[in-house]
Amino acid sequence: MSVDRLFLGLDSSTQGLKATVVTENLTVSYEATINYDQDLPQFETNGGVHRDSDGQTVTSPPLMWVGALDLLLEKMKDENVPVGRIAAISGSGQQHGSVWLAKGAKSRLQRLDVQSTLILQLDGIFSLENSPTWMDSSTAEQCQDLEQIMGGAQALADLTGSRAYVRFTGNQIAKIHQRQAEAYASTEHISLVSSFMASLLVGDVAPIDASDGSGMNLMDIWSMQWSGDALRATAPALKEKLGPVVPSHSVVGNVHPYYVERYGFSPGCRVIAFSGDNPNSLAGLRLQSLGDLAISMGTSDTIFASLENPKPSGMEGHIFANPITPGAFMAMIVRQNGSLARERVRDDVSGGDWDTFDGLLDGTPPGNGGKIGMYVLEPEITPPITRTGIYRFDAEDRQVDSFNKAEDVRAIIEGQFLSMRLHAEGIGIKPSRLIATGGASVNTSILKVVANVFGKPVYVAERADSASLGAAYRAQHGLACEEASQFISFANLMGSAAPFAEAAVPDMSAHEAYEKVKDRFRRLEQSLL
Ligand code: 5FX
């Protein structure tokens, strides 16, 4: 391979479109971001979305995503990015969102006119001007119906990797079919956000990849093909509207001549299937070894891992097709009460000062003298606790009204990560090391507790943009597989990436304290469901 080749990763996220360019030896050479609210103000979004007054319907205009690609490519041109050296492009999209293409859209994509912007020439190709997004929670009824038809939550999870979730695309499709029958009938194709962005680049309808396709409640995760039963339970003639599912490392085409003539891309530049943001983050964090577990500590805490023998749960978590290893899986758990809950306790005990919070945490013993706390400030996803509140238990399991400051600090951190560990084990995740990312990953006092709870070392990923970086890595990977005419292990290509820095090692005597308390914790948590 030539050392001059570049790989582009795009991330069409909720709030903006990001580009990351990496060199052949995985160094980041360029980054840029378009922010929807600021750079495309004509769409009047807030945080990239429109919220309906019903408090449940949350959409985004897909034409805005098109406009963002125009702006990003213009910016790259203005900043003299050598796009002619980009050998392959892949991308990431917010998961579960769908783009509804009206009849005739495919031929409009095929006939892109180099004289015009994408936003001008693709206005009107949508059968829905507003796309459902992952933040939409308006499909409780459709979820109930789907679980009932498919034989219950566990049966649906056993087949599709997840019980029915309101944000999952299939349930959104069912709602649109029921409430907007005309729009459904006039739809030629339904894309995910990820496959739609790939469609813009190839100038045709690009297929959905198996990993993002797993977030729809429609795909059989074992065969990685649509489940006929799930499709029939969702809406009529759906298979034709979705097209095929492809492995995530597939080449889906070359960039359309539009990009060659207008921006100077190479006509041979390959486009690799786009995937969801979490699958791309898994690639960006290089979770190629089956024991690697990522903990992303943000507004909510998300964990994900590669695994071979998943145990889909009818209660919690998701199993997706693995985006970098065909035949393997990716498990993901979202805990709603992450940073915001930690910050609330920090504010209560220290008026907002992390140093004081960390001092209190460091000064209390692992296991907290038997005191356990669960800080459910917003309804929790994992496990599903709908009654919000702070639940504190003393060493005899009696619920108490308060702890002292230091006990509160230790209780929230131990409770969050013990819960995460137990639920991760519940769907088959057995980590051998943890990779922390997101805001709280700079806090060594917290990372020490994480290492002790899991009994495994914690490493930190220095970059926060793991989705677009992962897309750039996947671009390189997809092309390497094509050039070798066989699947190449992702890990083989990642050899030159800088290793993650070790941030905390477990103290095994502290870990013992959590081994002793874990069954008690599980029982108390269950009592809140
Ligand atoms: C995952 O299931 C989610 O709903 C979110 O993380 C979205 O992918 C965010 F874009």
Coordinates of C-alpha atoms and ligand atoms in Angstrom, one line a residue:
M1 CA 0.0 0.0 0.0
S2 CA 1.2 3.5 -0.8
V3 CA 2.0 5.7 2.3
D4 CA 0.2 8.6 0.6
R5 CA -3.3 7.2 0.8
L6 CA -5.8 8.7 3.0
F7 CA -9.1 7.4 4.5
L8 CA -12.1 9.5 5.3
G9 CA -14.6 8.8 8.1
L10 CA -17.8 10.7 8.4
D11 CA -20.1 10.8 11.4
S12 CA -23.7 12.0 10.8
S13 CA -24.6 12.4 14.5
T14 CA -27.6 14.0 16.2
Q15 CA -26.0 17.4 16.4
G16 CA -23.7 17.7 13.4
L17 CA -21.6 16.1 10.7
K18 CA -18.0 15.4 11.4
A19 CA -15.1 14.3 9.2
T20 CA -11.9 12.6 10.3
V21 CA -9.2 11.8 7.8
V22 CA -6.5 9.3 8.7
T23 CA -3.2 8.4 7.0
E24 CA -2.3 4.8 6.1
N25 CA -0.4 4.6 9.4
L26 CA -3.6 5.7 11.3
T27 CA -2.5 9.2 12.2
V28 CA -5.3 11.7 12.2
S29 CA -4.5 14.3 9.5
Y30 CA -7.6 16.4 9.4
E31 CA -10.9 17.0 11.2
A32 CA -13.8 19.3 10.6
T33 CA -17.4 19.6 11.9
I34 CA -20.6 21.1 10.7
N35 CA -23.1 22.0 13.4
Y36 CA -26.7 21.8 12.3
D37 CA -28.1 24.4 14.6
Q38 CA -25.5 27.0 13.8
D39 CA -24.5 26.2 10.2
L40 CA -27.9 25.3 8.8
P41 CA -30.1 27.7 10.8
Q42 CA -32.8 27.6 8.1
F43 CA -33.9 24.2 9.5
E44 CA -34.5 25.7 13.0
T45 CA -33.4 22.7 14.9
N46 CA -32.4 22.6 18.5
G47 CA -29.6 20.2 19.2
G48 CA -30.2 18.9 15.6
V49 CA -33.8 17.9 16.2
H50 CA -37.4 19.1 16.3
R51 CA -39.4 18.1 19.4
D52 CA -43.1 17.8 19.0
S53 CA -45.4 19.2 21.6
D54 CA -46.5 15.7 22.5
G55 CA -43.1 15.4 24.3
Q56 CA -42.5 12.0 22.5
T57 CA -42.0 12.7 18.8
V58 CA -38.5 13.8 17.9
T59 CA -37.5 14.2 14.3
S60 CA -34.8 15.8 12.1
P61 CA -35.2 17.0 8.5
P62 CA -33.1 14.7 6.3
L63 CA -32.5 17.6 3.8
M64 CA -30.5 19.2 6.6
W65 CA -28.1 16.2 6.6
V66 CA -27.8 16.6 2.9
G67 CA -26.9 20.3 3.3
A68 CA -24.4 19.4 5.9
L69 CA -22.5 17.2 3.4
D70 CA -22.4 20.2 1.0
L71 CA -20.9 22.4 3.7
L72 CA -18.4 19.9 4.9
L73 CA -17.1 19.2 1.3
E74 CA -16.9 22.9 0.6
K75 CA -14.9 23.4 3.8
M76 CA -12.5 20.6 2.9
K77 CA -12.0 22.2 -0.5
D78 CA -11.4 25.6 1.1
E79 CA -8.9 24.1 3.5
N80 CA -7.1 22.3 0.7
V81 CA -7.6 18.8 2.0
P82 CA -6.0 16.6 -0.6
V83 CA -9.2 14.7 -1.3
G84 CA -7.8 13.1 -4.4
R85 CA -5.6 10.9 -2.2
I86 CA -8.6 9.6 -0.3
A87 CA -8.7 5.9 -1.2
A88 CA -11.9 4.9 0.7
I89 CA -14.6 6.5 2.7
S90 CA -16.9 5.0 5.4
G91 CA -19.2 6.6 7.9
S92 CA -21.3 6.5 10.9
G93 CA -24.9 7.6 11.6
Q94 CA -27.0 8.1 14.7
Q95 CA -28.6 4.7 15.1
H96 CA -32.3 3.8 14.5
G97 CA -33.2 7.0 12.6
S98 CA -34.7 6.4 9.2
V99 CA -34.8 8.3 5.9
W100 CA -37.8 7.8 3.7
L101 CA -37.1 8.1 -0.1
A102 CA -40.1 8.8 -2.3
K103 CA -40.6 7.1 -5.7
G104 CA -38.1 8.5 -8.2
A105 CA -35.5 9.3 -5.5
K106 CA -33.1 6.6 -6.7
S107 CA -32.9 8.0 -10.2
R108 CA -32.5 11.5 -8.8
L109 CA -29.5 10.2 -6.8
Q110 CA -28.0 8.6 -9.9
R111 CA -28.3 11.8 -11.9
L112 CA -26.5 14.2 -9.6
D113 CA -25.6 17.4 -11.4
V114 CA -22.1 18.8 -10.9
Q115 CA -23.3 22.4 -11.4
S116 CA -25.5 22.4 -8.4
T117 CA -25.3 21.7 -4.6
L118 CA -26.8 18.5 -3.2
I119 CA -29.3 20.4 -1.1
L120 CA -30.8 22.2 -4.1
Q121 CA -31.1 19.2 -6.3
L122 CA -32.2 16.6 -3.7
D123 CA -35.0 18.8 -2.2
G124 CA -38.2 16.8 -2.7
I125 CA -36.8 13.3 -2.8
F126 CA -38.3 12.4 0.6
S127 CA -41.7 10.9 1.3
L128 CA -41.3 12.1 4.9
E129 CA -39.8 15.6 5.3
N130 CA -39.1 14.8 8.9
S131 CA -37.2 11.7 9.8
P132 CA -37.9 9.8 13.1
T133 CA -34.7 9.8 15.2
W134 CA -33.4 7.7 18.0
M135 CA -34.7 10.3 20.5
D136 CA -38.3 9.5 19.5
S137 CA -40.3 7.6 22.1
S138 CA -43.8 7.7 20.5
T139 CA -44.1 4.0 19.6
A140 CA -45.0 2.3 22.8
E141 CA -48.1 0.8 21.3
Q142 CA -46.2 -0.6 18.3
C143 CA -43.6 -2.1 20.6
Q144 CA -46.3 -3.9 22.6
D145 CA -47.9 -5.2 19.4
L146 CA -44.6 -6.5 18.1
E147 CA -43.7 -8.3 21.2
Q148 CA -47.1 -9.9 21.4
I149 CA -47.0 -11.1 17.8
M150 CA -43.5 -12.4 18.1
G151 CA -44.2 -14.4 21.3
G152 CA -43.0 -12.0 23.9
A153 CA -40.0 -9.8 24.8
Q154 CA -37.6 -12.7 25.2
A155 CA -38.6 -14.4 22.0
L156 CA -38.1 -11.1 20.1
A157 CA -34.7 -10.5 21.8
D158 CA -33.6 -14.1 21.0
L159 CA -34.3 -13.4 17.3
T160 CA -33.4 -9.7 16.8
G161 CA -31.0 -9.1 19.7
S162 CA -33.3 -6.7 21.6
R163 CA -36.7 -6.7 23.0
A164 CA -39.0 -4.0 21.4
Y165 CA -37.6 -0.5 21.9
V166 CA -39.5 2.7 21.1
R167 CA -36.6 4.2 19.2
F168 CA -35.9 1.1 17.1
T169 CA -36.6 1.6 13.4
G170 CA -39.1 -1.2 12.9
N171 CA -41.5 0.2 15.5
Q172 CA -41.1 3.7 13.9
I173 CA -41.9 2.2 10.5
A174 CA -45.0 0.4 11.9
K175 CA -46.2 3.7 13.4
I176 CA -45.8 5.6 10.1
H177 CA -47.5 2.8 8.1
Q178 CA -50.5 3.0 10.6
R179 CA -50.7 6.8 10.8
Q180 CA -49.4 8.0 7.5
A181 CA -50.5 5.3 5.0
E182 CA -50.1 7.6 2.0
A183 CA -46.5 8.5 2.9
Y184 CA -45.8 4.8 3.4
A185 CA -47.3 3.8 0.0
S186 CA -45.4 6.5 -1.8
T187 CA -42.0 5.4 -0.3
E188 CA -39.6 3.7 -2.7
H189 CA -36.9 3.0 -0.1
I190 CA -36.3 3.3 3.6
S191 CA -32.7 3.9 4.6
L192 CA -31.1 4.3 8.0
V193 CA -29.2 7.5 8.6
S194 CA -26.0 5.7 8.0
S195 CA -27.0 4.0 4.7
F196 CA -28.6 7.3 3.5
M197 CA -25.3 9.1 3.9
A198 CA -23.5 6.4 2.0
S199 CA -26.3 6.7 -0.7
L200 CA -25.4 10.4 -1.2
L201 CA -21.8 9.4 -1.9
V202 CA -22.4 6.6 -4.3
G203 CA -25.3 8.3 -6.0
D204 CA -27.6 5.3 -5.6
V205 CA -29.4 3.6 -2.8
A206 CA -26.7 2.0 -0.6
P207 CA -27.5 -1.1 1.5
I208 CA -27.9 -1.2 5.2
D209 CA -25.0 -2.9 7.0
A210 CA -25.7 -5.8 9.5
S211 CA -24.5 -4.0 12.5
D212 CA -26.7 -0.9 12.2
G213 CA -29.5 -3.2 10.8
S214 CA -29.5 -4.9 14.2
G215 CA -31.0 -1.7 15.8
M216 CA -34.3 -2.1 14.0
N217 CA -36.1 -5.1 15.7
L218 CA -36.3 -6.5 12.2
M219 CA -33.1 -8.5 11.6
D220 CA -32.3 -12.0 12.6
I221 CA -29.0 -11.4 14.3
W222 CA -27.9 -15.0 13.8
S223 CA -28.3 -15.2 10.0
M224 CA -27.8 -11.4 9.6
Q225 CA -30.8 -11.2 7.2
W226 CA -34.2 -9.7 7.6
S227 CA -36.6 -11.8 9.7
G228 CA -39.6 -12.5 7.5
D229 CA -41.8 -12.8 10.7
A230 CA -40.6 -9.5 12.1
L231 CA -41.1 -7.7 8.7
R232 CA -44.6 -9.1 8.4
A233 CA -45.5 -8.0 11.9
T234 CA -44.3 -4.5 11.2
A235 CA -45.7 -3.3 7.8
P236 CA -46.6 -4.8 4.4
A237 CA -44.1 -5.0 1.5
L238 CA -41.3 -3.9 3.8
K239 CA -38.6 -6.2 2.4
E240 CA -38.6 -4.4 -1.0
K241 CA -38.4 -1.0 0.7
L242 CA -35.4 -2.0 2.8
G243 CA -33.3 -3.8 0.2
P244 CA -30.5 -6.2 1.3
V245 CA -28.4 -6.3 4.4
V246 CA -24.6 -6.5 3.8
P247 CA -21.6 -7.2 6.0
S248 CA -20.2 -4.0 7.5
H249 CA -16.9 -4.3 5.7
S250 CA -18.6 -4.4 2.2
V251 CA -17.7 -2.1 -0.6
V252 CA -21.0 -0.4 -1.7
G253 CA -19.6 1.4 -4.7
N254 CA -17.3 4.2 -5.9
V255 CA -18.0 7.9 -5.2
H256 CA -20.3 9.3 -7.8
P257 CA -18.6 11.3 -10.6
Y258 CA -20.3 14.4 -9.0
Y259 CA -17.6 14.3 -6.2
V260 CA -14.8 13.7 -8.7
E261 CA -15.7 16.6 -10.9
R262 CA -16.9 19.1 -8.2
Y263 CA -14.4 18.4 -5.5
G264 CA -11.5 16.4 -7.0
F265 CA -12.1 13.0 -5.4
S266 CA -10.4 10.1 -7.2
P267 CA -12.8 8.2 -9.5
G268 CA -11.5 5.0 -7.9
C269 CA -12.4 6.2 -4.3
R270 CA -14.3 3.3 -2.7
V271 CA -17.2 3.7 -0.4
I272 CA -17.5 1.1 2.4
A273 CA -20.9 0.4 4.0
F274 CA -21.7 3.0 6.6
S275 CA -22.8 1.8 10.1
G276 CA -24.2 3.1 13.3
D277 CA -22.4 5.4 15.7
N278 CA -21.9 2.9 18.4
P279 CA -20.6 0.2 16.1
N280 CA -18.2 2.7 14.6
S281 CA -17.1 3.7 18.1
L282 CA -16.4 0.0 18.8
A283 CA -14.1 0.2 15.7
G284 CA -12.6 3.6 16.8
L285 CA -11.8 2.2 20.2
R286 CA -10.3 -0.9 18.5
L287 CA -12.3 -3.4 20.5
Q288 CA -11.1 -6.2 18.3
S289 CA -10.2 -8.5 21.1
L290 CA -13.1 -10.4 22.5
G291 CA -12.3 -9.4 26.1
D292 CA -12.2 -5.6 25.4
L293 CA -15.0 -3.6 27.0
A294 CA -15.5 0.1 26.4
I295 CA -17.1 2.3 29.0
S296 CA -18.2 5.6 27.6
M297 CA -19.0 7.9 30.5
G298 CA -21.1 10.7 29.2
T299 CA -24.5 12.2 30.0
S300 CA -25.6 8.6 30.0
D301 CA -23.1 5.8 30.5
T302 CA -22.8 3.3 27.6
I303 CA -20.8 0.1 27.6
F304 CA -20.1 -2.0 24.6
A305 CA -18.0 -5.0 23.8
S306 CA -17.2 -7.6 21.1
L307 CA -18.3 -11.0 22.0
E308 CA -18.8 -14.5 20.5
N309 CA -21.5 -16.1 22.6
P310 CA -24.2 -13.4 23.4
K311 CA -27.2 -14.0 25.6
P312 CA -29.9 -11.7 24.3
S313 CA -32.1 -10.5 27.1
G314 CA -35.8 -9.8 27.0
M315 CA -35.2 -7.3 29.8
E316 CA -32.2 -5.2 28.9
G317 CA -29.3 -4.4 26.6
H318 CA -28.8 -5.0 22.9
I319 CA -27.0 -7.5 20.8
F320 CA -25.8 -6.3 17.4
A321 CA -23.9 -7.9 14.6
N322 CA -20.2 -7.0 15.2
P323 CA -19.1 -4.3 12.8
I324 CA -15.5 -5.4 12.4
T325 CA -15.6 -9.2 12.8
P326 CA -18.2 -11.0 10.7
G327 CA -20.0 -13.8 12.6
A328 CA -19.2 -12.2 16.0
F329 CA -21.4 -9.9 18.0
M330 CA -21.4 -6.6 19.8
A331 CA -23.2 -6.1 23.1
M332 CA -24.4 -2.7 24.2
I333 CA -26.0 -1.5 27.4
V334 CA -27.1 2.1 28.1
R335 CA -27.5 3.4 31.6
Q336 CA -29.4 6.6 31.6
N337 CA -28.2 7.9 35.0
G338 CA -24.5 8.6 34.2
S339 CA -22.7 11.9 34.5
L340 CA -25.8 14.0 35.4
A341 CA -26.4 11.8 38.4
R342 CA -22.7 12.0 39.4
E343 CA -22.7 15.7 39.1
R344 CA -25.9 16.0 41.2
V345 CA -24.2 14.2 44.1
R346 CA -21.0 16.2 43.5
D347 CA -23.0 19.4 43.7
D348 CA -24.8 18.3 46.9
V349 CA -21.6 17.2 48.7
S350 CA -19.1 19.8 47.5
G351 CA -20.9 22.6 45.8
G352 CA -19.7 21.5 42.4
D353 CA -16.0 20.8 43.2
W354 CA -14.6 17.6 41.7
D355 CA -11.5 17.6 43.9
T356 CA -13.5 17.5 47.1
F357 CA -15.7 14.8 45.6
D358 CA -12.6 12.7 44.7
G359 CA -11.1 13.3 48.1
L360 CA -14.2 11.9 49.7
L361 CA -14.2 8.9 47.3
D362 CA -10.5 8.2 48.0
G363 CA -11.1 8.4 51.8
T364 CA -13.8 5.7 52.0
P365 CA -13.2 2.0 52.0
P366 CA -14.2 -0.3 49.1
G367 CA -17.6 -1.8 49.9
N368 CA -18.6 1.4 51.8
G369 CA -19.1 -0.5 55.1
G370 CA -22.0 -2.4 53.5
K371 CA -23.9 0.8 52.5
I372 CA -25.5 0.7 49.0
G373 CA -27.1 3.5 47.0
M374 CA -29.0 3.7 43.7
Y375 CA -29.4 7.2 42.3
V376 CA -32.3 7.1 39.8
L377 CA -32.7 10.7 39.0
E378 CA -34.2 10.0 35.6
P379 CA -36.1 6.8 34.7
E380 CA -33.5 4.2 34.2
I381 CA -33.1 2.1 31.0
T382 CA -30.8 -0.6 32.5
P383 CA -32.3 -2.0 34.6
P384 CA -35.8 -0.5 33.8
I385 CA -36.6 1.4 36.9
T386 CA -39.4 3.9 36.3
R387 CA -39.8 5.3 39.8
T388 CA -37.2 8.0 40.1
G389 CA -35.6 8.7 43.5
I390 CA -32.4 8.1 45.6
Y391 CA -32.6 4.7 47.2
R392 CA -30.1 4.2 50.1
F393 CA -29.7 0.9 52.1
D394 CA -27.7 0.3 55.2
A395 CA -25.6 -2.8 55.8
E396 CA -28.8 -4.7 57.0
D397 CA -30.7 -3.8 53.8
R398 CA -32.9 -1.3 55.6
Q399 CA -33.8 1.7 53.4
V400 CA -32.5 4.9 55.1
D401 CA -33.0 8.6 54.3
S402 CA -29.5 9.7 54.2
F403 CA -25.8 8.9 54.2
N404 CA -23.0 11.1 55.2
K405 CA -21.3 13.0 52.3
A406 CA -18.4 10.5 51.9
E407 CA -20.8 7.5 51.9
D408 CA -23.0 9.2 49.3
V409 CA -20.0 9.7 47.0
R410 CA -18.8 6.1 47.3
A411 CA -22.3 4.7 47.1
I412 CA -23.1 6.4 43.7
I413 CA -19.9 5.4 42.1
E414 CA -19.9 1.8 43.4
G415 CA -23.6 1.5 42.6
Q416 CA -23.3 2.7 39.0
F417 CA -20.4 0.4 38.1
L418 CA -21.5 -2.6 40.1
S419 CA -24.9 -2.4 38.3
M420 CA -23.1 -2.0 35.0
R421 CA -20.9 -5.0 35.7
L422 CA -23.8 -7.2 36.7
H423 CA -25.9 -6.3 33.6
A424 CA -22.9 -6.7 31.3
E425 CA -22.4 -10.2 32.7
G426 CA -26.1 -10.8 32.2
I427 CA -25.8 -10.6 28.4
G428 CA -22.6 -12.5 28.1
I429 CA -19.9 -9.9 28.4
K430 CA -16.7 -11.2 30.2
P431 CA -14.2 -8.4 30.0
S432 CA -10.5 -8.8 30.3
R433 CA -9.7 -5.1 30.2
L434 CA -11.8 -1.9 30.1
I435 CA -11.3 1.1 27.9
A436 CA -12.8 4.3 29.3
T437 CA -13.8 7.2 27.2
G438 CA -16.0 10.3 27.6
G439 CA -16.0 13.1 30.2
A440 CA -15.6 11.1 33.4
S441 CA -12.7 9.1 32.0
V442 CA -10.2 11.7 33.1
N443 CA -11.2 11.1 36.8
T444 CA -8.6 8.7 38.2
S445 CA -10.4 8.3 41.5
I446 CA -13.5 7.1 39.6
L447 CA -11.4 4.9 37.3
K448 CA -9.8 3.2 40.4
V449 CA -13.2 2.2 41.6
V450 CA -14.1 0.9 38.1
A451 CA -11.0 -1.2 38.0
N452 CA -11.8 -2.7 41.5
V453 CA -15.4 -3.4 40.7
F454 CA -14.6 -5.3 37.5
G455 CA -11.3 -6.7 38.8
K456 CA -9.7 -5.6 35.5
P457 CA -7.3 -2.9 34.4
V458 CA -8.7 0.3 32.9
Y459 CA -7.2 2.1 30.0
V460 CA -8.1 5.5 28.6
A461 CA -8.8 6.5 25.0
E462 CA -7.5 10.0 24.5
R463 CA -9.8 10.9 21.6
A464 CA -13.5 11.7 22.1
D465 CA -14.5 11.3 18.5
S466 CA -14.4 7.6 18.4
A467 CA -17.3 7.3 15.8
S468 CA -15.8 9.3 12.9
L469 CA -12.4 7.9 13.8
G470 CA -13.8 4.4 13.7
A471 CA -15.4 5.1 10.4
A472 CA -12.0 6.1 9.0
Y473 CA -10.5 2.9 10.3
R474 CA -13.3 0.9 8.8
A475 CA -12.8 2.6 5.4
Q476 CA -9.2 1.4 5.5
H477 CA -10.3 -2.1 6.7
G478 CA -13.0 -2.5 4.0
L479 CA -10.6 -1.5 1.3
A480 CA -7.9 -3.9 2.6
C481 CA -10.4 -6.8 2.6
E482 CA -11.4 -6.0 -1.0
E483 CA -7.8 -5.7 -2.2
A484 CA -6.8 -9.0 -0.5
S485 CA -10.0 -10.6 -1.9
Q486 CA -10.6 -12.1 1.5
F487 CA -11.5 -11.0 5.0
I488 CA -8.5 -9.5 6.8
S489 CA -8.6 -9.2 10.6
F490 CA -9.2 -5.6 11.8
A491 CA -6.6 -6.1 14.5
N492 CA -4.0 -6.8 11.8
L493 CA -4.5 -3.3 10.4
M494 CA -4.5 -1.6 13.8
G495 CA -0.9 -2.5 14.6
S496 CA 0.4 1.0 14.1
A497 CA -2.2 2.7 16.3
A498 CA -0.8 4.1 19.5
P499 CA -1.7 1.8 22.5
F500 CA -4.1 3.1 25.1
A501 CA -2.6 4.4 28.3
E502 CA -3.2 2.3 31.4
A503 CA -5.0 4.5 34.0
A504 CA -5.9 2.1 36.8
V505 CA -5.0 -1.4 37.9
P506 CA -7.3 -3.4 40.2
D507 CA -6.5 -4.0 43.8
M508 CA -7.7 -7.5 44.2
S509 CA -8.5 -7.2 47.9
A510 CA -10.8 -4.3 47.1
H511 CA -12.3 -6.4 44.3
E512 CA -13.1 -9.1 46.9
A513 CA -15.3 -6.6 48.7
Y514 CA -17.4 -6.3 45.5
E515 CA -17.5 -10.1 45.0
K516 CA -19.0 -10.4 48.4
V517 CA -21.6 -7.6 47.9
K518 CA -22.7 -8.3 44.4
D519 CA -25.6 -10.7 45.1
R520 CA -27.0 -8.4 47.7
F521 CA -26.7 -5.5 45.3
R522 CA -28.6 -7.5 42.6
R523 CA -31.4 -8.4 45.0
L524 CA -31.8 -4.8 46.2
E525 CA -31.8 -3.5 42.6
Q526 CA -34.4 -6.0 41.6
S527 CA -36.6 -4.8 44.4
L528 CA -36.8 -1.4 42.7
L529 CA -38.0 -2.7 39.3
Ligands
5FX1 C1 -28.1 3.7 20.6 O1 -29.0 2.6 20.7 C2 -28.7 5.0 20.6 O2 -29.9 5.1 20.5 C3 -27.9 6.2 20.6 O3 -26.6 6.0 21.1 C4 -27.8 6.8 19.2 O4 -27.1 5.9 18.4 C5 -27.1 8.1 19.2 F1 -26.8 8.5 18.0

